Amino acid sequence: MVQAIVFLPLLGAILAGLIALFGAHARNPSGDEVEHHGDHGHGDAHASAAHDDHGHDDHGHDDHDHGPVEPPAAGSRGAELITTALLFVSAALSWMTLVDVGFMHHDMRIPLLPWILSGDLQVYWTLRVDTLTAVMLVVVTTVSSLVHLYSIGYMDEDPYRPRFFGYLSLFTFAMLMLVTADNLVQLFFGWEGVGLASYLLIGFWYQKPSANAAAIKAFVVNRVGDFGFALGIFAIFMLTSSTDFETIFHAAPSLTGKTIDFLGWHADALTLTCLLLFMGAMGKSAQFLLHTWLPDAMEGPTPVSALIHAATMVTAGVFMVARLSPLFELAPNAQAVVMFFGATTAFFAATIGLVQNDIKRIVAYSTCSQLGYMFVAMGAGAYSVGMFHLFTHAFFKALLFLGSGSVIYAMHHEQDIRNMGGLWRKIPYTYAVMVIGTLALTGFPLTAGYFSKDAIIESAYASHNPFAMYGFLMTVVAAGLTSFYSWRLIFKTFHGEPHDEHHYEAAHEAPLWILIPIGVLAVGSIVAGFPFKELFAGHGVEEFFRESVKMNPHIIEEMHHIPETIAFLPTVMMVLGFLVSYLFYIRRPYLPVELANTQPMLYQFLLNKWYFDELYDLIFVRPAKWIGYQLWKKGDGFIIDGFGPDGISARVLDVTRNVVKIQTGYLYHYAFAMLIGAAGLITWFMFGFGGQ
């Protein structure tokens, strides 16, 4: 059953890839180039019906893209249906596995084949399924199957649909490989697999320079984090002579107090190892300092945004820390760093979300902020609570992304919320589900987010982490900010007067392919909280998770004994954020403009995302480009080419070219040359040079 869950998406990816290859050939068997637009219009299906996100802060619609005019690949519908059906089978089996493993306690380790056998490095390809894995299987396959279904409607007029669905299924397979890993090498395989698939999906519309730039940025920033992650794996292998989880966890207590020589510094072995591993999580989960790729990833199609930001890639870092909880529990300093970065990210991303105007970027920064919450729980030692928020967040965040896609679809690919307004009358179904998603995100009582988000804030307060109070304050403030910008999105999009009459009049609900998945996710955003509360954040944690995570032994109990005022504080902040947003955008819509005019520096600071892109451009990008340019022009052009093919070798060629002209083929020329040579020798000996 587990093998089917993992490998069915891979089968779907392979079949979709074959359809993409052979379908494209059937569509254009001659190999001739297709026609391209030369005008500035929306004539092609790729630009007008599929390119949803040329979203920048100054304009949010796709009005100047030129793609190839070509029919869809043969078998496109088949690729859609095959990949989607296989994902739904995989999702159904995942829910069965959760029941079997989580409640029936049937943990599994399924050996597949030996992989790397080299000295001490013995790596076997094994599927590990415990409760932690089962929860992730449910999250990944459920959201991915709904995203596949949604994409059938959303990408309907894109000629490259088989390739898109192949990438989606490949992405899902890589994530499933990651969560079922039984050793660090296998986990790294899945880790890099989702990195590759995200590169392909973010840059799916490769005709757009912005999409290519975003894909490269995501890939490069993640490689920075992955470098630290790889060093962490090397350090673990050096300390334990194994990459197998069971061996590592068994050896972990004996590593306390050991040191590693690192860059001339005698560092605590476990602390250093955990920090290096967390560096990988920072990149993958877009934590503060390595977050810059996340908003740019919106250049991919909307379903991609939902898959990357809700269920798969960005949650990999959280899962990895939870999986390695036996190590992190023995490294309190590393836990302190995890909480610090998590709390900082939660606050930092929420402040940027306040002023964004692209509907998808607002939701993206919300994702970044919520991931910060999850790491706060990890730093507090409440790993199950962090996983609880990961579980609930997948539903309402996927809902918000796909709901945003429905809005974009209705508004003919407009993404700037300043150009929307009054849409609740035109698309009431989308409005209703977006409100449900917003209620869950902001932590409205009895929604999924209410239980998981409040539990994280309580765990931060109850924690004995050095940054516990900092984590608590940042998450509480972020709760208020989240409520404000989430309701700002709702009010500016669906309420008030229409700002674009042309698009407003043409707005209509999306097809059923799109509406059904967001309806299912809306139900999940409500019911995914309360039934699971005891299992993830109550007294049932120990029985449910068992050995799959190593919790702080006292954290759950202490969470239940915090003051009532603390427990109600997140709800108070949620209400406060709503009221301020209502005042700003419904009652007195002139206030935001006045505030921006009176505080221009603060507004620009937030609008420009704390100037991190500019700072990194100055520190890293420009020097790297300068070094590359010098190596190209001076190193390659002047030295290698100058002294090589354009220098010494060129002169040799010149000489040989002139020498060969002597070879005329006439006998008297050769006789004359011999005569001159003989005369030269005689002259040499006459003057006595040759006799000495």
XYZ file of C-alpha atoms in Angstrom:
692
model
C 0.000 0.000 0.000
C 2.778 2.412 0.937
C 4.649 1.589 -2.269
C 1.507 2.499 -4.219
C 1.160 5.828 -2.373
C 4.738 6.809 -3.212
C 5.134 5.458 -6.740
C 1.710 6.141 -8.297
C 2.556 9.861 -8.700
C 5.859 8.853 -10.320
C 3.950 6.621 -12.746
C 1.654 9.565 -13.508
C 4.652 11.831 -14.106
C 6.241 9.337 -16.518
C 3.000 8.814 -18.475
C 2.343 12.577 -18.669
C 5.939 13.102 -19.809
C 5.538 10.528 -22.589
C 2.275 12.146 -23.677
C 3.998 15.546 -23.668
C 6.817 14.224 -25.876
C 4.821 12.167 -28.350
C 1.812 14.496 -28.265
C 3.955 17.438 -29.216
C 5.391 15.443 -32.118
C 1.917 14.436 -33.285
C 0.878 18.057 -33.105
C 3.822 19.195 -35.184
C 5.322 16.131 -36.934
C 7.336 18.086 -39.460
C 9.389 19.767 -36.787
C 8.688 23.148 -38.352
C 8.688 26.108 -36.036
C 5.313 27.412 -34.978
C 4.281 30.945 -35.687
C 4.893 33.618 -33.122
C 2.999 36.777 -32.396
C 4.386 40.005 -33.498
C 1.683 42.189 -32.085
C 0.840 43.345 -28.611
C -2.421 41.558 -28.129
C -3.931 38.665 -26.251
C -4.437 36.482 -29.232
C -2.785 33.317 -28.092
C -4.204 30.817 -25.694
C -1.035 30.688 -23.679
C -0.993 34.370 -22.881
C -4.652 35.193 -22.572
C -5.949 32.162 -20.799
C -3.078 30.728 -18.923
C -0.573 33.352 -17.924
C -2.119 34.433 -14.741
C 0.698 36.017 -13.004
C 2.753 38.736 -14.310
C 2.092 40.208 -10.947
C 4.121 43.120 -9.793
C 3.185 45.829 -7.407
C 2.625 48.345 -10.149
C 0.435 46.139 -12.291
C -1.061 42.801 -11.743
C -2.259 41.625 -15.110
C -0.636 39.870 -17.979
C -0.922 42.176 -20.943
C 2.200 41.810 -22.969
C 3.303 38.279 -23.264
C 3.820 36.607 -26.582
C 3.767 32.879 -26.695
C 3.622 30.421 -29.525
C 0.386 29.941 -31.416
C -0.142 26.229 -31.366
C -2.827 23.726 -30.538
C -2.621 21.628 -27.382
C -0.513 18.488 -27.432
C -2.335 15.375 -28.529
C -3.559 13.404 -25.515
C -3.606 16.418 -23.162
C -6.914 15.403 -21.588
C -5.575 11.887 -21.058
C -2.505 13.240 -19.223
C -4.743 15.337 -16.957
C -7.106 12.514 -16.092
C -4.390 9.863 -15.584
C -2.254 11.969 -13.226
C -5.286 13.233 -11.295
C -6.820 9.762 -10.923
C -3.522 8.286 -9.688
C -3.170 11.103 -7.142
C -6.690 10.534 -5.827
C -5.916 6.818 -5.398
C -2.719 7.765 -3.578
C -4.654 10.206 -1.325
C -7.281 7.571 -0.431
C -4.547 5.087 0.480
C -2.800 7.787 2.573
C -5.890 8.317 4.735
C -6.134 4.542 5.217
C -2.461 4.487 6.204
C -3.022 7.267 8.757
C -5.752 5.204 10.412
C -3.630 2.048 10.265
C -0.459 3.647 11.618
C -1.773 6.429 13.858
C -4.621 4.572 15.545
C -3.817 0.870 15.006
C -0.099 1.384 15.751
C 1.086 -0.575 12.700
C 4.354 1.243 12.011
C 6.191 0.021 8.920
C 9.699 -0.117 7.475
C 9.668 -1.492 3.951
C 13.110 -2.286 2.417
C 13.177 -1.766 -1.345
C 16.781 -2.212 -2.501
C 20.414 -1.553 -1.506
C 21.542 1.812 -2.809
C 25.068 2.864 -1.735
C 27.481 0.311 -0.263
C 30.873 1.976 0.135
C 32.977 1.282 3.241
C 31.152 2.558 6.307
C 28.520 4.234 4.130
C 25.729 1.672 3.864
C 22.555 3.202 2.435
C 19.475 1.103 1.744
C 16.380 2.416 -0.004
C 13.732 1.882 2.646
C 10.254 3.346 3.161
C 9.699 4.404 6.759
C 6.083 4.918 7.793
C 5.312 6.056 11.327
C 2.713 8.554 12.528
C 4.799 11.567 11.531
C 5.159 10.184 8.002
C 1.474 9.210 7.817
C 0.399 12.772 8.670
C 2.640 14.146 5.925
C 1.390 11.557 3.430
C -2.174 12.733 4.053
C -1.246 16.408 3.725
C 0.821 15.996 0.556
C -1.460 13.636 -1.380
C -4.746 15.310 -0.386
C -3.670 18.803 -1.363
C -1.818 17.583 -4.450
C -4.829 15.600 -5.736
C -7.090 18.653 -5.299
C -4.499 20.863 -7.015
C -4.387 18.390 -9.932
C -8.194 18.529 -10.208
C -8.160 22.324 -9.991
C -5.488 22.532 -12.688
C -7.704 20.704 -15.202
C -9.955 23.775 -15.207
C -7.351 26.464 -14.582
C -4.856 25.370 -17.262
C -7.566 24.405 -19.735
C -6.285 26.505 -22.632
C -2.579 26.034 -22.097
C -1.023 23.998 -24.942
C 1.613 22.506 -22.609
C -0.732 20.863 -20.126
C 0.836 17.357 -20.249
C 4.217 18.816 -19.308
C 2.594 20.790 -16.485
C 0.820 17.765 -15.037
C 3.992 15.712 -15.388
C 5.877 18.302 -13.334
C 3.111 18.410 -10.697
C 3.193 14.629 -10.253
C 7.006 14.592 -10.212
C 6.936 17.256 -7.497
C 4.510 15.163 -5.454
C 6.637 12.025 -5.879
C 9.776 13.859 -4.699
C 7.954 15.109 -1.606
C 6.616 11.623 -0.849
C 10.142 10.273 -1.218
C 11.299 12.883 1.279
C 8.703 12.115 3.945
C 9.093 8.307 3.702
C 12.902 8.462 3.962
C 14.551 6.122 6.426
C 17.966 7.770 6.235
C 19.446 11.179 5.589
C 20.719 10.357 2.082
C 17.260 9.263 0.954
C 15.792 12.365 2.571
C 18.334 14.479 0.696
C 17.282 12.824 -2.561
C 13.669 13.909 -2.000
C 14.896 17.288 -0.724
C 16.732 18.030 -3.965
C 13.924 16.459 -5.989
C 11.401 19.029 -4.761
C 14.000 21.724 -5.454
C 14.326 20.577 -9.065
C 10.563 20.235 -9.545
C 9.958 23.690 -8.060
C 12.471 25.127 -10.537
C 10.587 23.512 -13.420
C 7.165 24.644 -12.148
C 8.069 28.211 -11.170
C 9.682 28.683 -14.579
C 6.913 26.775 -16.392
C 6.112 29.780 -18.600
C 9.718 30.094 -19.685
C 8.816 32.631 -22.387
C 8.587 35.189 -19.574
C 11.970 36.526 -18.405
C 10.466 37.163 -14.957
C 9.476 33.481 -14.629
C 13.002 32.345 -15.563
C 14.534 34.810 -13.109
C 12.195 33.645 -10.314
C 12.977 29.966 -10.987
C 16.729 30.613 -10.905
C 16.389 32.694 -7.738
C 14.433 29.930 -5.957
C 16.986 27.348 -7.070
C 20.063 29.363 -6.045
C 18.726 30.516 -2.652
C 17.750 26.944 -1.838
C 21.242 25.758 -2.761
C 22.635 28.096 -0.097
C 20.507 26.384 2.536
C 21.191 22.946 1.067
C 24.937 23.515 1.381
C 24.473 23.817 5.149
C 22.158 20.803 5.134
C 24.763 18.701 3.301
C 27.448 19.738 5.823
C 25.063 18.701 8.606
C 24.641 15.249 7.018
C 28.442 14.932 6.699
C 28.831 15.897 10.361
C 26.296 13.275 11.477
C 28.052 10.604 9.406
C 31.392 11.626 10.917
C 29.966 11.365 14.445
C 27.892 8.189 14.102
C 29.324 6.452 10.966
C 25.757 6.128 9.708
C 22.992 8.028 7.967
C 20.247 5.679 9.147
C 17.752 7.380 11.474
C 17.530 4.534 13.984
C 21.309 4.352 14.376
C 21.592 8.146 14.674
C 18.845 8.430 17.288
C 20.333 5.564 19.285
C 23.778 7.191 19.259
C 22.538 10.763 19.903
C 22.641 10.708 23.762
C 26.297 9.618 23.662
C 27.191 12.694 21.548
C 26.373 15.204 24.288
C 29.490 17.092 25.358
C 31.501 16.107 22.268
C 33.121 18.835 20.183
C 33.949 19.277 16.508
C 36.784 21.385 15.095
C 34.981 23.684 12.674
C 36.842 26.574 11.014
C 39.258 26.733 13.936
C 36.420 26.706 16.478
C 35.798 23.921 18.986
C 32.034 23.709 18.619
C 29.593 21.512 20.480
C 28.974 18.622 18.103
C 25.199 18.366 18.458
C 24.614 22.130 18.456
C 26.688 22.664 15.325
C 25.130 19.697 13.534
C 21.595 20.837 14.336
C 22.365 24.419 13.221
C 23.730 23.175 9.891
C 20.661 21.007 9.392
C 18.419 23.930 10.312
C 20.199 26.020 7.683
C 18.732 23.628 5.115
C 15.295 24.079 6.683
C 15.714 27.871 6.525
C 16.216 27.728 2.762
C 13.488 25.220 1.991
C 10.933 26.757 4.365
C 11.815 30.366 3.461
C 12.849 31.539 6.903
C 14.239 35.004 7.611
C 17.434 35.749 5.572
C 16.735 32.914 3.094
C 13.133 33.970 2.378
C 13.667 36.103 -0.718
C 12.741 33.382 -3.218
C 9.251 32.770 -1.834
C 7.287 35.799 -3.160
C 9.011 35.554 -6.546
C 7.827 31.953 -6.804
C 4.408 33.465 -7.599
C 5.578 33.697 -11.219
C 4.499 30.098 -11.683
C 0.836 29.220 -12.371
C -1.512 29.578 -9.395
C -1.884 25.797 -8.788
C 1.908 25.666 -8.397
C 1.768 28.349 -5.732
C -0.821 26.325 -3.818
C 1.215 23.128 -4.006
C 4.588 24.680 -3.133
C 3.324 26.986 -0.407
C 0.686 24.854 1.251
C 1.668 21.227 1.339
C 4.974 20.333 -0.147
C 8.235 22.180 -0.539
C 8.010 24.797 2.200
C 6.804 22.284 4.782
C 9.818 20.036 4.138
C 11.977 22.051 6.542
C 9.404 21.766 9.331
C 9.081 18.022 8.755
C 12.853 17.586 8.781
C 13.230 19.307 12.164
C 10.374 17.179 13.562
C 11.958 14.005 12.149
C 15.298 14.888 13.777
C 13.663 15.922 17.068
C 15.819 13.445 19.092
C 18.848 15.498 18.012
C 17.298 18.929 18.536
C 16.040 17.972 22.012
C 19.649 17.352 23.033
C 20.812 20.713 21.614
C 18.972 23.478 23.526
C 21.114 26.220 21.966
C 20.075 25.069 18.506
C 16.446 25.082 19.647
C 16.895 28.675 20.797
C 18.125 29.617 17.322
C 15.170 27.802 15.720
C 12.710 29.731 17.894
C 14.460 33.059 17.239
C 14.338 32.658 13.464
C 10.791 31.312 13.538
C 9.499 34.227 15.627
C 11.402 36.775 13.532
C 10.008 35.297 10.309
C 6.439 35.296 11.680
C 6.660 39.030 12.471
C 8.799 40.102 9.518
C 6.643 38.471 6.818
C 3.437 39.754 8.436
C 4.694 43.360 8.282
C 5.438 43.039 4.559
C 2.020 41.498 3.901
C 0.380 44.687 5.239
C 1.145 46.734 2.114
C 1.363 44.222 -0.752
C -1.075 44.692 -3.622
C -0.679 41.476 -5.622
C -3.314 39.028 -4.358
C -1.000 36.018 -4.583
C 1.952 37.781 -2.958
C -0.162 38.678 0.061
C -1.004 35.003 0.521
C 2.673 34.091 -0.110
C 3.889 36.354 2.700
C 1.179 34.874 4.870
C 2.695 31.441 4.172
C 6.130 32.727 5.131
C 4.715 34.083 8.407
C 2.844 30.864 9.253
C 5.974 28.790 8.654
C 7.622 30.998 11.254
C 4.870 29.957 13.675
C 5.634 26.286 13.002
C 9.323 26.773 13.791
C 8.433 28.574 17.025
C 6.664 25.368 18.090
C 9.696 23.316 17.035
C 11.972 25.568 19.088
C 9.670 25.123 22.092
C 9.998 21.329 21.835
C 6.298 21.019 20.933
C 6.934 19.202 17.661
C 3.440 17.713 17.451
C 1.943 21.214 17.817
C 4.073 22.466 14.915
C 2.895 19.490 12.870
C -0.686 20.314 13.869
C -0.349 23.769 12.344
C 1.321 22.261 9.278
C -1.682 19.941 8.930
C -4.387 22.614 9.306
C -2.412 25.245 7.386
C -2.236 22.987 4.318
C -6.035 23.135 3.972
C -6.713 26.822 4.475
C -3.588 28.048 2.701
C -4.258 25.855 -0.351
C -7.825 27.213 -0.209
C -6.612 30.829 -0.184
C -4.229 30.261 -3.094
C -6.750 28.381 -5.214
C -9.473 30.867 -4.241
C -7.155 33.674 -5.369
C -6.745 31.770 -8.633
C -10.526 31.714 -9.004
C -10.580 35.510 -8.500
C -7.784 35.933 -11.054
C -9.700 33.711 -13.482
C -12.872 35.756 -12.979
C -11.001 39.054 -13.462
C -9.314 37.934 -16.694
C -5.910 37.462 -15.069
C -5.894 40.663 -13.094
C -3.954 40.250 -9.812
C -3.749 43.737 -8.334
C -6.347 44.070 -5.552
C -6.440 47.834 -6.181
C -8.127 47.090 -9.502
C -10.801 44.890 -7.934
C -13.731 45.616 -5.654
C -17.388 44.607 -5.309
C -16.729 41.077 -6.562
C -18.883 39.331 -3.945
C -21.929 40.014 -6.137
C -20.303 38.444 -9.198
C -18.564 35.423 -7.630
C -20.431 34.674 -4.361
C -19.157 31.070 -4.102
C -15.508 32.136 -4.344
C -16.216 34.935 -1.870
C -17.718 32.481 0.652
C -14.796 30.036 0.518
C -12.227 32.857 0.669
C -13.921 34.163 3.821
C -13.765 30.654 5.331
C -10.055 30.447 4.468
C -9.464 33.883 6.006
C -11.322 32.950 9.196
C -9.193 29.810 9.524
C -5.961 31.718 8.845
C -6.717 34.446 11.359
C -7.720 31.936 14.026
C -11.466 32.498 14.298
C -12.941 30.256 17.036
C -13.738 26.674 16.021
C -11.970 26.919 12.634
C -8.900 24.751 11.992
C -6.410 27.587 12.412
C -7.867 28.574 15.796
C -6.776 25.355 17.478
C -3.336 25.004 15.904
C -2.261 28.651 15.932
C -3.344 29.246 19.520
C -1.564 26.049 20.571
C 1.710 27.374 19.103
C 1.402 30.685 20.962
C 0.648 28.779 24.171
C 3.660 26.496 23.630
C 5.927 29.531 23.178
C 4.635 31.025 26.443
C 5.042 27.742 28.344
C 8.486 26.985 26.899
C 11.735 27.370 28.849
C 13.592 28.403 25.707
C 15.810 31.533 26.142
C 13.778 33.202 23.371
C 10.425 31.984 24.691
C 9.109 35.430 25.572
C 10.408 36.883 22.315
C 8.680 34.060 20.411
C 5.469 34.615 22.330
C 5.376 38.392 21.726
C 6.284 38.133 18.034
C 3.631 35.501 17.330
C 0.959 37.477 19.192
C 1.782 40.666 17.271
C 1.934 38.675 14.028
C -1.568 37.315 14.796
C -2.926 40.883 14.807
C -1.054 41.814 11.624
C -2.210 38.603 9.899
C -5.825 39.411 10.703
C -5.393 42.943 9.352
C -3.861 42.074 5.984
C -6.092 39.027 5.466
C -9.252 41.092 5.892
C -7.675 43.867 3.827
C -7.465 41.354 0.943
C -11.123 40.377 1.414
C -12.399 43.965 1.705
C -10.427 45.375 -1.241
C -11.220 42.391 -3.473
C -14.842 41.670 -2.715
C -16.275 44.824 -1.112
C -16.527 48.500 -2.021
C -17.006 49.823 -5.525
C -15.504 48.160 -8.614
C -12.269 49.827 -9.743
C -12.159 48.180 -13.157
C -15.602 48.273 -14.719
C -14.590 46.365 -17.841
C -13.213 43.351 -15.958
C -15.904 43.608 -13.307
C -18.751 43.322 -15.807
C -17.142 40.287 -17.442
C -16.425 38.540 -14.091
C -18.081 35.157 -13.542
C -17.584 32.013 -11.488
C -14.953 29.554 -12.650
C -15.870 26.079 -14.000
C -16.611 23.127 -11.694
C -13.066 21.777 -12.076
C -12.003 24.820 -10.046
C -14.982 25.181 -7.690
C -15.087 21.586 -6.393
C -11.493 21.524 -5.000
C -11.873 24.863 -3.215
C -15.188 23.654 -1.736
C -13.480 20.521 -0.354
C -10.625 22.612 1.048
C -13.144 24.969 2.665
C -14.674 22.008 4.516
C -11.171 20.902 5.542
C -10.403 24.417 6.825
C -13.271 24.048 9.276
C -13.138 20.381 10.320
C -9.360 19.737 10.315
C -8.965 21.410 13.704
C -11.198 20.210 16.538
C -11.254 16.421 15.810
C -7.448 16.335 15.784
C -6.808 18.731 18.680
C -6.240 16.065 21.321
C -4.063 13.981 19.001
C -1.681 16.818 18.120
C -1.856 19.229 21.055
C -3.632 17.390 23.872
C -3.131 14.396 26.103
C -3.364 11.968 23.178
C -0.041 13.084 21.680
C 2.084 10.402 23.280
C -0.145 7.559 22.147
C -0.689 8.994 18.658
C 2.882 9.970 17.728
C 4.693 7.462 19.991
C 8.364 7.238 18.947
C 8.022 9.222 15.720
C 8.813 12.519 17.505
C 10.677 13.124 20.744
C 8.673 15.797 22.551
C 9.711 17.998 25.420
C 8.225 15.845 28.213
C 6.520 18.720 30.050
C 5.480 21.115 27.318
C 1.955 19.778 26.658
C 1.102 19.726 30.374
C 2.456 23.239 30.879
C 0.458 24.502 27.888
C -2.742 23.484 29.648
C -1.853 25.471 32.774
C -1.136 28.897 31.338
C -3.240 31.896 32.467
C -6.636 32.354 30.768
C -5.739 35.866 29.630
C -2.771 34.481 27.683
C -4.964 31.842 26.047
C -7.452 34.515 24.901
C -4.815 36.970 23.688
C -4.531 35.598 20.098
C -8.329 35.838 19.701
C -8.262 39.431 20.970
C -5.521 40.281 18.446
C -7.523 38.604 15.690
C -10.598 40.732 16.496
C -8.466 43.883 16.776
C -6.881 43.250 13.357
C -10.332 42.750 11.825
C -11.721 45.974 13.344
C -8.776 48.100 12.200
C -8.978 46.607 8.703
C -12.755 47.252 8.623
C -12.167 50.860 9.675
C -9.424 51.375 7.065
C -11.060 49.782 4.051
C -14.831 49.929 4.612
C -15.692 52.796 6.959
C -12.916 55.262 6.120
C -11.080 54.129 2.998
C -9.123 57.407 2.811
C -7.181 56.542 5.999
C -4.621 54.120 4.405
C -3.666 56.763 1.827
C -3.282 59.420 4.523
C -1.205 57.077 6.668
C 1.050 56.183 3.722
C 1.518 59.897 2.967
C 2.299 60.809 6.586
C 4.719 57.845 7.004
C 6.361 57.587 3.575
C 9.646 56.058 4.821
C 7.901 53.290 6.764
C 5.534 52.614 3.853
C 8.399 52.358 1.346
C 10.385 50.220 3.788
C 7.563 47.686 3.997
C 6.616 47.964 0.312
C 10.219 47.201 -0.646
C 10.252 44.152 1.670
C 12.761 45.611 4.141
C 15.107 46.166 1.156
C 16.434 42.621 1.415
C 16.488 42.135 -2.356
C 18.445 45.350 -2.815
C 20.801 44.452 0.044
C 21.509 40.974 -1.343
C 21.925 42.467 -4.792
C 24.601 44.804 -3.401
C 26.381 42.219 -1.220
C 26.135 39.032 -3.302
C 24.699 39.466 -6.792
C 26.751 42.407 -8.089
C 30.112 41.141 -6.768
C 29.342 37.693 -8.210
C 28.438 39.234 -11.562
C 31.594 41.398 -11.454
C 33.795 38.380 -10.704
C 32.056 36.444 -13.483
C 32.549 39.336 -15.916
C 36.252 39.645 -15.031
C 36.811 35.920 -15.427
C 35.015 36.060 -18.759
C 36.641 39.147 -20.248
C 40.076 39.118 -18.579
C 40.520 35.451 -17.738
C 38.879 33.773 -20.694
C 38.924 36.520 -23.313
C 42.274 38.228 -22.714
C 44.461 35.492 -21.172
C 43.131 32.134 -22.415
C 41.882 33.265 -25.819
C 44.600 35.938 -26.121
C 47.497 33.621 -25.459
C 45.729 30.521 -26.692
C 43.728 30.380 -29.922
C 44.096 34.117 -30.577
C 47.734 34.398 -29.399
C 50.584 31.882 -29.520
C 48.653 29.215 -31.383
C 47.479 31.812 -33.916
C 51.092 32.913 -34.515
C 52.204 29.282 -34.956
C 49.443 28.843 -37.502
C 50.570 32.011 -39.293
C 54.169 30.766 -39.440
C 53.227 27.308 -40.659
C 50.910 28.846 -43.247
C 53.850 30.824 -44.673
C 56.314 27.913 -44.390
C 54.122 25.555 -46.384
C 54.207 28.069 -49.249
C 57.841 26.971 -49.790
C 56.562 23.540 -50.799
C 55.940 24.448 -54.441
C 56.574 21.026 -56.084
C 59.144 22.391 -58.573
C 62.498 20.522 -58.673
C 64.594 23.589 -59.510
C 63.205 25.383 -56.417
C 64.438 22.539 -54.203
C 67.839 22.464 -56.026
C 68.181 26.193 -55.501
C 67.398 25.787 -51.802
C 70.015 23.019 -51.517
C 72.549 25.250 -53.262
C 71.934 28.067 -50.807
C 72.307 25.621 -47.912
C 75.592 24.275 -49.283
C 76.895 27.842 -49.792
C 75.948 28.643 -46.195
C 77.826 25.630 -44.817
C 80.948 26.409 -46.889
C 80.901 29.977 -45.625
C 80.585 28.703 -42.025
C 83.640 26.486 -42.352
C 85.682 29.070 -44.341
C 85.605 31.474 -41.460
C 86.529 28.715 -39.041
C 83.393 28.645 -36.934
C 82.833 24.987 -37.509
C 86.385 23.833 -36.780
C 86.713 24.998 -33.210
